[in-house]
Tab-separated table of C-alpha atoms in Angstrom:
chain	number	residue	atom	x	y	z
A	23	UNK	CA	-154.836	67.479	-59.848
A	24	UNK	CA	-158.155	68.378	-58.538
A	25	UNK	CA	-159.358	66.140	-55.167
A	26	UNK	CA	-162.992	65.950	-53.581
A	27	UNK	CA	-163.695	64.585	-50.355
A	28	UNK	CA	-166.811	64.177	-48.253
A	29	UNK	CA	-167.256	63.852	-44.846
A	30	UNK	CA	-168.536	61.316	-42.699
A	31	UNK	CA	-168.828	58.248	-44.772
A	32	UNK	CA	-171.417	57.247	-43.202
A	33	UNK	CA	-173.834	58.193	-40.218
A	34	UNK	CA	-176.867	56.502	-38.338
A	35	UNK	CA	-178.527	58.890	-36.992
A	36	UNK	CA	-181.878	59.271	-35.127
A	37	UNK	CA	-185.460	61.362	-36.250
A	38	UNK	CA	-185.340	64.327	-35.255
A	39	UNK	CA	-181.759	64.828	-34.598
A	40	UNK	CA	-179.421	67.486	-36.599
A	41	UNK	CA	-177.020	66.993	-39.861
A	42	UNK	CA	-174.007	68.170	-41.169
A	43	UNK	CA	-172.086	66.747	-44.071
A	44	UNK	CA	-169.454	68.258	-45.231
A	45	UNK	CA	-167.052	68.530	-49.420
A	46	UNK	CA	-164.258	69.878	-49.549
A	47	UNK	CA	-162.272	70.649	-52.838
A	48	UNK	CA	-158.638	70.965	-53.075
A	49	UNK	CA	-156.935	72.015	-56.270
A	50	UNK	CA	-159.450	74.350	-58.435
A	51	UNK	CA	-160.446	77.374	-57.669
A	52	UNK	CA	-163.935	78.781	-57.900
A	53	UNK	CA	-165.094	75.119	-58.951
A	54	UNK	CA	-169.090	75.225	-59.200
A	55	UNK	CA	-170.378	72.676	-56.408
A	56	UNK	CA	-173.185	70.762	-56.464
A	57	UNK	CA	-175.509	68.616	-53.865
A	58	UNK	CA	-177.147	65.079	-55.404
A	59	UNK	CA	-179.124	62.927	-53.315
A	60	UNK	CA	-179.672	59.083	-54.328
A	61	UNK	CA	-182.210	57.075	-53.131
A	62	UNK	CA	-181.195	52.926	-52.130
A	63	UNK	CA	-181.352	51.923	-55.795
A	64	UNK	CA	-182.432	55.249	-57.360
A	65	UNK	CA	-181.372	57.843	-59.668
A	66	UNK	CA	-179.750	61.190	-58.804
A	67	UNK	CA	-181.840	63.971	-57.731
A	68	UNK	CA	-180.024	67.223	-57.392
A	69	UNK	CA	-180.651	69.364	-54.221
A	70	UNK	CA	-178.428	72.758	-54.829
A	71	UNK	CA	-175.723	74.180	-56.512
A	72	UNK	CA	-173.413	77.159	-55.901
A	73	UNK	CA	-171.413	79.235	-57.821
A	74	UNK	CA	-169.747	81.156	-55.284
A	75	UNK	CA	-169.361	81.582	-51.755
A	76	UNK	CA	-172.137	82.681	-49.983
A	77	UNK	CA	-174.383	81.789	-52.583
A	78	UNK	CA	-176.632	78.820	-53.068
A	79	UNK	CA	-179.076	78.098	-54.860
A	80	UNK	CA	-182.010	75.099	-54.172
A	81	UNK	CA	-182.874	73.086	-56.288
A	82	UNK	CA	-184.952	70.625	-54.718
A	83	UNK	CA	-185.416	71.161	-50.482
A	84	UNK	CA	-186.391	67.931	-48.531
A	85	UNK	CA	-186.537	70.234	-45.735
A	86	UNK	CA	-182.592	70.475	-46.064
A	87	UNK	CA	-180.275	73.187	-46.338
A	88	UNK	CA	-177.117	74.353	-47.888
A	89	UNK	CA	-174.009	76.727	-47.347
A	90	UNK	CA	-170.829	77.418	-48.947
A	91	UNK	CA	-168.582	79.066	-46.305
A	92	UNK	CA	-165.500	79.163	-48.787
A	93	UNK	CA	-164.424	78.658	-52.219
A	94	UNK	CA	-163.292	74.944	-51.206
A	95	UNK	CA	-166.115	74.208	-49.141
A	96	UNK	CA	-169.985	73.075	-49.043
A	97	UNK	CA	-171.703	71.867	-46.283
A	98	UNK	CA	-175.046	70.128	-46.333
A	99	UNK	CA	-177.277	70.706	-42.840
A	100	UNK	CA	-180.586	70.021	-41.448
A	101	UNK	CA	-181.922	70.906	-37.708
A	102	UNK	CA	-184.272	67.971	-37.778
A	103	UNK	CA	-183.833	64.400	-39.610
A	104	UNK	CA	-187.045	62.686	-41.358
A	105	UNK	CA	-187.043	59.148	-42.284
A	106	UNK	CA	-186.988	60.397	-45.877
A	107	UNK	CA	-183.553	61.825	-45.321
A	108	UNK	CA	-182.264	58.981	-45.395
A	109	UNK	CA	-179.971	57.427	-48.590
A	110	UNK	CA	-176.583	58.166	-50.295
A	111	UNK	CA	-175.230	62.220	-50.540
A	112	UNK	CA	-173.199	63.213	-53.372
A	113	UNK	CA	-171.020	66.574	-53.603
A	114	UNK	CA	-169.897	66.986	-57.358
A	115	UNK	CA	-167.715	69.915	-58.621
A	116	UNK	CA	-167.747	71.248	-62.177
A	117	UNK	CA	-165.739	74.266	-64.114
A	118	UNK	CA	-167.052	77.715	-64.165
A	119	UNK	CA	-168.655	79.671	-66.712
A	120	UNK	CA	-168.888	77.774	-69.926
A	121	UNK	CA	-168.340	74.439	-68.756
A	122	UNK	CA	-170.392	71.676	-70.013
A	123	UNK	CA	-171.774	70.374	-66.954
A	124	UNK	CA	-169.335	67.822	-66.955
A	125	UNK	CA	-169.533	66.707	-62.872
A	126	UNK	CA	-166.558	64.911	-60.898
A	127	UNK	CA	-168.123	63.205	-57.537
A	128	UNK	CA	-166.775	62.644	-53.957
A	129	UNK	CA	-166.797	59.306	-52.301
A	130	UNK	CA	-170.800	59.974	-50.879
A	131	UNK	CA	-171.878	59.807	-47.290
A	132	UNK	CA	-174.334	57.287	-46.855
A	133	UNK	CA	-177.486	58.287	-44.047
A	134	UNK	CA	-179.592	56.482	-42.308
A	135	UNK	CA	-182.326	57.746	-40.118
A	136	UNK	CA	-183.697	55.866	-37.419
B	5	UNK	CA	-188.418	70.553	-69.254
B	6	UNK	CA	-185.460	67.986	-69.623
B	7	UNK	CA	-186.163	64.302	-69.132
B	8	UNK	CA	-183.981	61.558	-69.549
B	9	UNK	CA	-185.150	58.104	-69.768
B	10	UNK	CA	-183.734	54.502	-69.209
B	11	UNK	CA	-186.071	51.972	-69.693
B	12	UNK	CA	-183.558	48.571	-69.101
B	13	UNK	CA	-183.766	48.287	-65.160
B	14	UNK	CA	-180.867	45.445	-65.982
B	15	UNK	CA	-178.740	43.691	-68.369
B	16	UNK	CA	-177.099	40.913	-67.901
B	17	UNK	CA	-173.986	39.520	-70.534
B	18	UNK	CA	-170.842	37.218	-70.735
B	19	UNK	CA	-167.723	38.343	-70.641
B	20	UNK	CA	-165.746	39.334	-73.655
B	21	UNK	CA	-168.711	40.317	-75.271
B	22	UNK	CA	-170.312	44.246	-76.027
B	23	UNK	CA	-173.772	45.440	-74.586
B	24	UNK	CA	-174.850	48.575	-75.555
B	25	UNK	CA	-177.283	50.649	-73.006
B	26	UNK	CA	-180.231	52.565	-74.136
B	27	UNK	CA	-181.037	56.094	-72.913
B	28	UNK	CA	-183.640	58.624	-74.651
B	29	UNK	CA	-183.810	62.233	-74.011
B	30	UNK	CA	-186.136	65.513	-74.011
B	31	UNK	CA	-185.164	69.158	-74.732
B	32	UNK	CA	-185.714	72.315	-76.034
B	33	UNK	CA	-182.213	73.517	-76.235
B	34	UNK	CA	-180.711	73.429	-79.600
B	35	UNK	CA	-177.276	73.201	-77.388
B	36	UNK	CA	-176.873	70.395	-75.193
B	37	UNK	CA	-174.170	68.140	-73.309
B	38	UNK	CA	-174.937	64.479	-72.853
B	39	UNK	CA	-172.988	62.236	-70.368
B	40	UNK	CA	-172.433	58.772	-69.173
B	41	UNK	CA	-171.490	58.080	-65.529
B	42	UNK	CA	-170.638	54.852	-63.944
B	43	UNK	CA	-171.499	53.710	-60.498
B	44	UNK	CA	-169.742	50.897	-58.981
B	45	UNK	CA	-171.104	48.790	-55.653
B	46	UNK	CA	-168.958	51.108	-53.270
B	47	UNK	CA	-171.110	53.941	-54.500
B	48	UNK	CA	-168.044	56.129	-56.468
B	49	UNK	CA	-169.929	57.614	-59.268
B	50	UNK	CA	-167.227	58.256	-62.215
B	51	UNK	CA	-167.323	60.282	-65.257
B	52	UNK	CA	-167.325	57.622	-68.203
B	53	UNK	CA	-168.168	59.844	-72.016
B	54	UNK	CA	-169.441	63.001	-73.024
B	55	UNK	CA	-171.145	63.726	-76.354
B	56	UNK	CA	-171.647	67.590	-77.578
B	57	UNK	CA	-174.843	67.661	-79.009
B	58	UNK	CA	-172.848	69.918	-81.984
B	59	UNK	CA	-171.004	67.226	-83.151
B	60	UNK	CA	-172.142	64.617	-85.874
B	61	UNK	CA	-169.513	62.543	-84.479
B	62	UNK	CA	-169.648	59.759	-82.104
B	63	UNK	CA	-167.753	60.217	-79.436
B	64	UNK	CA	-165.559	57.267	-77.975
B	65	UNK	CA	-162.957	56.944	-74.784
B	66	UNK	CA	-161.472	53.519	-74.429
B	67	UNK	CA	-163.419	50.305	-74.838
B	68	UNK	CA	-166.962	52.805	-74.259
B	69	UNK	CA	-168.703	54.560	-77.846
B	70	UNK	CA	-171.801	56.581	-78.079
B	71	UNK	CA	-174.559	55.943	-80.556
B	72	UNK	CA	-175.719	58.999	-81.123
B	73	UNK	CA	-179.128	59.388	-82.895
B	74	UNK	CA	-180.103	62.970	-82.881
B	75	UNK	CA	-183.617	62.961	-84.332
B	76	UNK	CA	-184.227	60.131	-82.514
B	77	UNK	CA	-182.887	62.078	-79.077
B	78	UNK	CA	-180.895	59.035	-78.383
B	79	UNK	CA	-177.665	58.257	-76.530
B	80	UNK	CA	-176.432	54.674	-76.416
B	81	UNK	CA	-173.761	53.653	-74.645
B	82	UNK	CA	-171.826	50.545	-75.949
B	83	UNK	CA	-169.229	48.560	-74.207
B	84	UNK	CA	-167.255	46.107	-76.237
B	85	UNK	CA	-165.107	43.651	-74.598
B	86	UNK	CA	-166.756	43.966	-71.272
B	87	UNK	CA	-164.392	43.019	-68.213
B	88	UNK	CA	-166.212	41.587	-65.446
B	89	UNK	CA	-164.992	44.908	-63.818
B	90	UNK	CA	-167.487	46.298	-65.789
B	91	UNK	CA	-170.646	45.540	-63.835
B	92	UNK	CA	-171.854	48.258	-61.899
B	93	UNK	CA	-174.693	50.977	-62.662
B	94	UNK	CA	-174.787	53.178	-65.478
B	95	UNK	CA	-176.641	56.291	-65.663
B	96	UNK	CA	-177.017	58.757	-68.723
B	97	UNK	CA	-177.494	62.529	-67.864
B	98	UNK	CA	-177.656	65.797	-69.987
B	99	UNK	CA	-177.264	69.049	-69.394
B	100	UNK	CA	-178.664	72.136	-71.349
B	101	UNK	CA	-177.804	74.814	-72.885
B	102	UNK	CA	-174.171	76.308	-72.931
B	103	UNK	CA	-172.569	79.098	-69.728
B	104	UNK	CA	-175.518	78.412	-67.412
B	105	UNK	CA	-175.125	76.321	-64.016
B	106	UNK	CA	-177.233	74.004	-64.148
B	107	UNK	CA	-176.199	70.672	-63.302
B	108	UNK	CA	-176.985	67.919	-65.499
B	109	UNK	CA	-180.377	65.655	-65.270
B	110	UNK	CA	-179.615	61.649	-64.552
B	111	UNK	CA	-181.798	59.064	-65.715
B	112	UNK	CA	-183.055	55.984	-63.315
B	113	UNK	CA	-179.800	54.210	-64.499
B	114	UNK	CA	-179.239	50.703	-65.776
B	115	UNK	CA	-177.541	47.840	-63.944
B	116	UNK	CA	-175.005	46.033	-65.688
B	117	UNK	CA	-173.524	42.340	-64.725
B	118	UNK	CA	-171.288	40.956	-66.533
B	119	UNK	CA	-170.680	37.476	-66.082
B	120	UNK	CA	-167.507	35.070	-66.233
């Protein structure tokens, strides 16, 4: 059975500081991985995807950035922290080519910026 | 461009009873995948339905059923028996178009309570 975990559950962290979350997915290979952000009470805005490692694409910046070092692995980052950044992160995975967009989510990591 | 709309911000219902959730669409695609995803208070966001926009038929998993109006571009989600277990969020999303990788489109979500 396929997992997906994210990493830290939470953080309170200050303007201007640097971010890394982290998704890691165990039991699929080649999974296509995806980065949703969710405003306190909002909807689901997707920031990038990636199909493969090494590649991402952006969907939506917010002065954020993406990587996918391995297959199993994508890592959201950011040198410097706005206020905006903060709210709820989602990693998602979904089936390669030909899937239906069908998305299975991690746990979130919930930011704050202070 | 895809949109996907919910316009009820919250519903409120007794237990036992079925509430169905109203979501509207926009597309071009002839091919399309529309979804319904729950959200409970700890945040997990879980996979709930899925209706092909190919099929005439409605699709249903467990105690949840789509409405699905085509020419109207409609997706309703409807809950019978609801289980006070059954409050949380729910969003509708849709994806188009088949062997691209594009994730799917969420609407602003409705907020169920369903109450003893």
């Amino acid at each position: 059975a396929q997992t997906i975990h994210q990493w830290p559950v939470a953080e309170i962290k200050a303007v201007g500081s640097p971010l890394s979350l982290g998704c890691t997915i165990k039991g699929k290979s080649s999974p296509n991985l995806y980065w949703y952000w969710q405003a306190t009470g909002g909807t689901l805005q997707q920031l990038f995807y990636s199909i493969t490692v090494g590649q991402v694409e952006s969907v939506v910046q917010l002065n954020l950035s993406a990587s996918r070092p391995k297959d199993d692995q994508f890592i959201l980052s950011t040198e410097k922290l706005l206020l905006s950044h903060s709210g709820f992160y989602l990693c998602a995975w979904s089936r390669d080519w030909g899937n239906t967009g069908q998305l299975y989510f991690g746990e979130g990591s919930k930011l704050t910026v202070l | 461009a895809q949109k996907v709309t919910q316009t009820q911000t919250s519903i409120s219902v007794m237990e036992k009873t079925t509430v169905t959730m109203d979501c509207v669409y926009e597309t071009r695609d002839s091919s399309y995948f529309l979804f319904w995803y729950k959200q409970t208070a700890s945040g997990e966001i879980v996979f709930l339905i899925r209706q092909d926009s190919y099929k005439k038929e409605n699709a249903t998993e467990g105690h949840y059923s789509l409405n699905f109006q085509k020419p109207k571009s409609s997706i309703g989600l409807i809950i019978t028996a609801t289980q006070i277990e059954d409050s949380a969020v729910y969003f509708c999303a849709m994806r188009e178009g088949r062997n691209n990788n594009n994730a799917p489109r969420f609407g602003a979500g409705t907020k169920l309570s369903v109450k003893p």
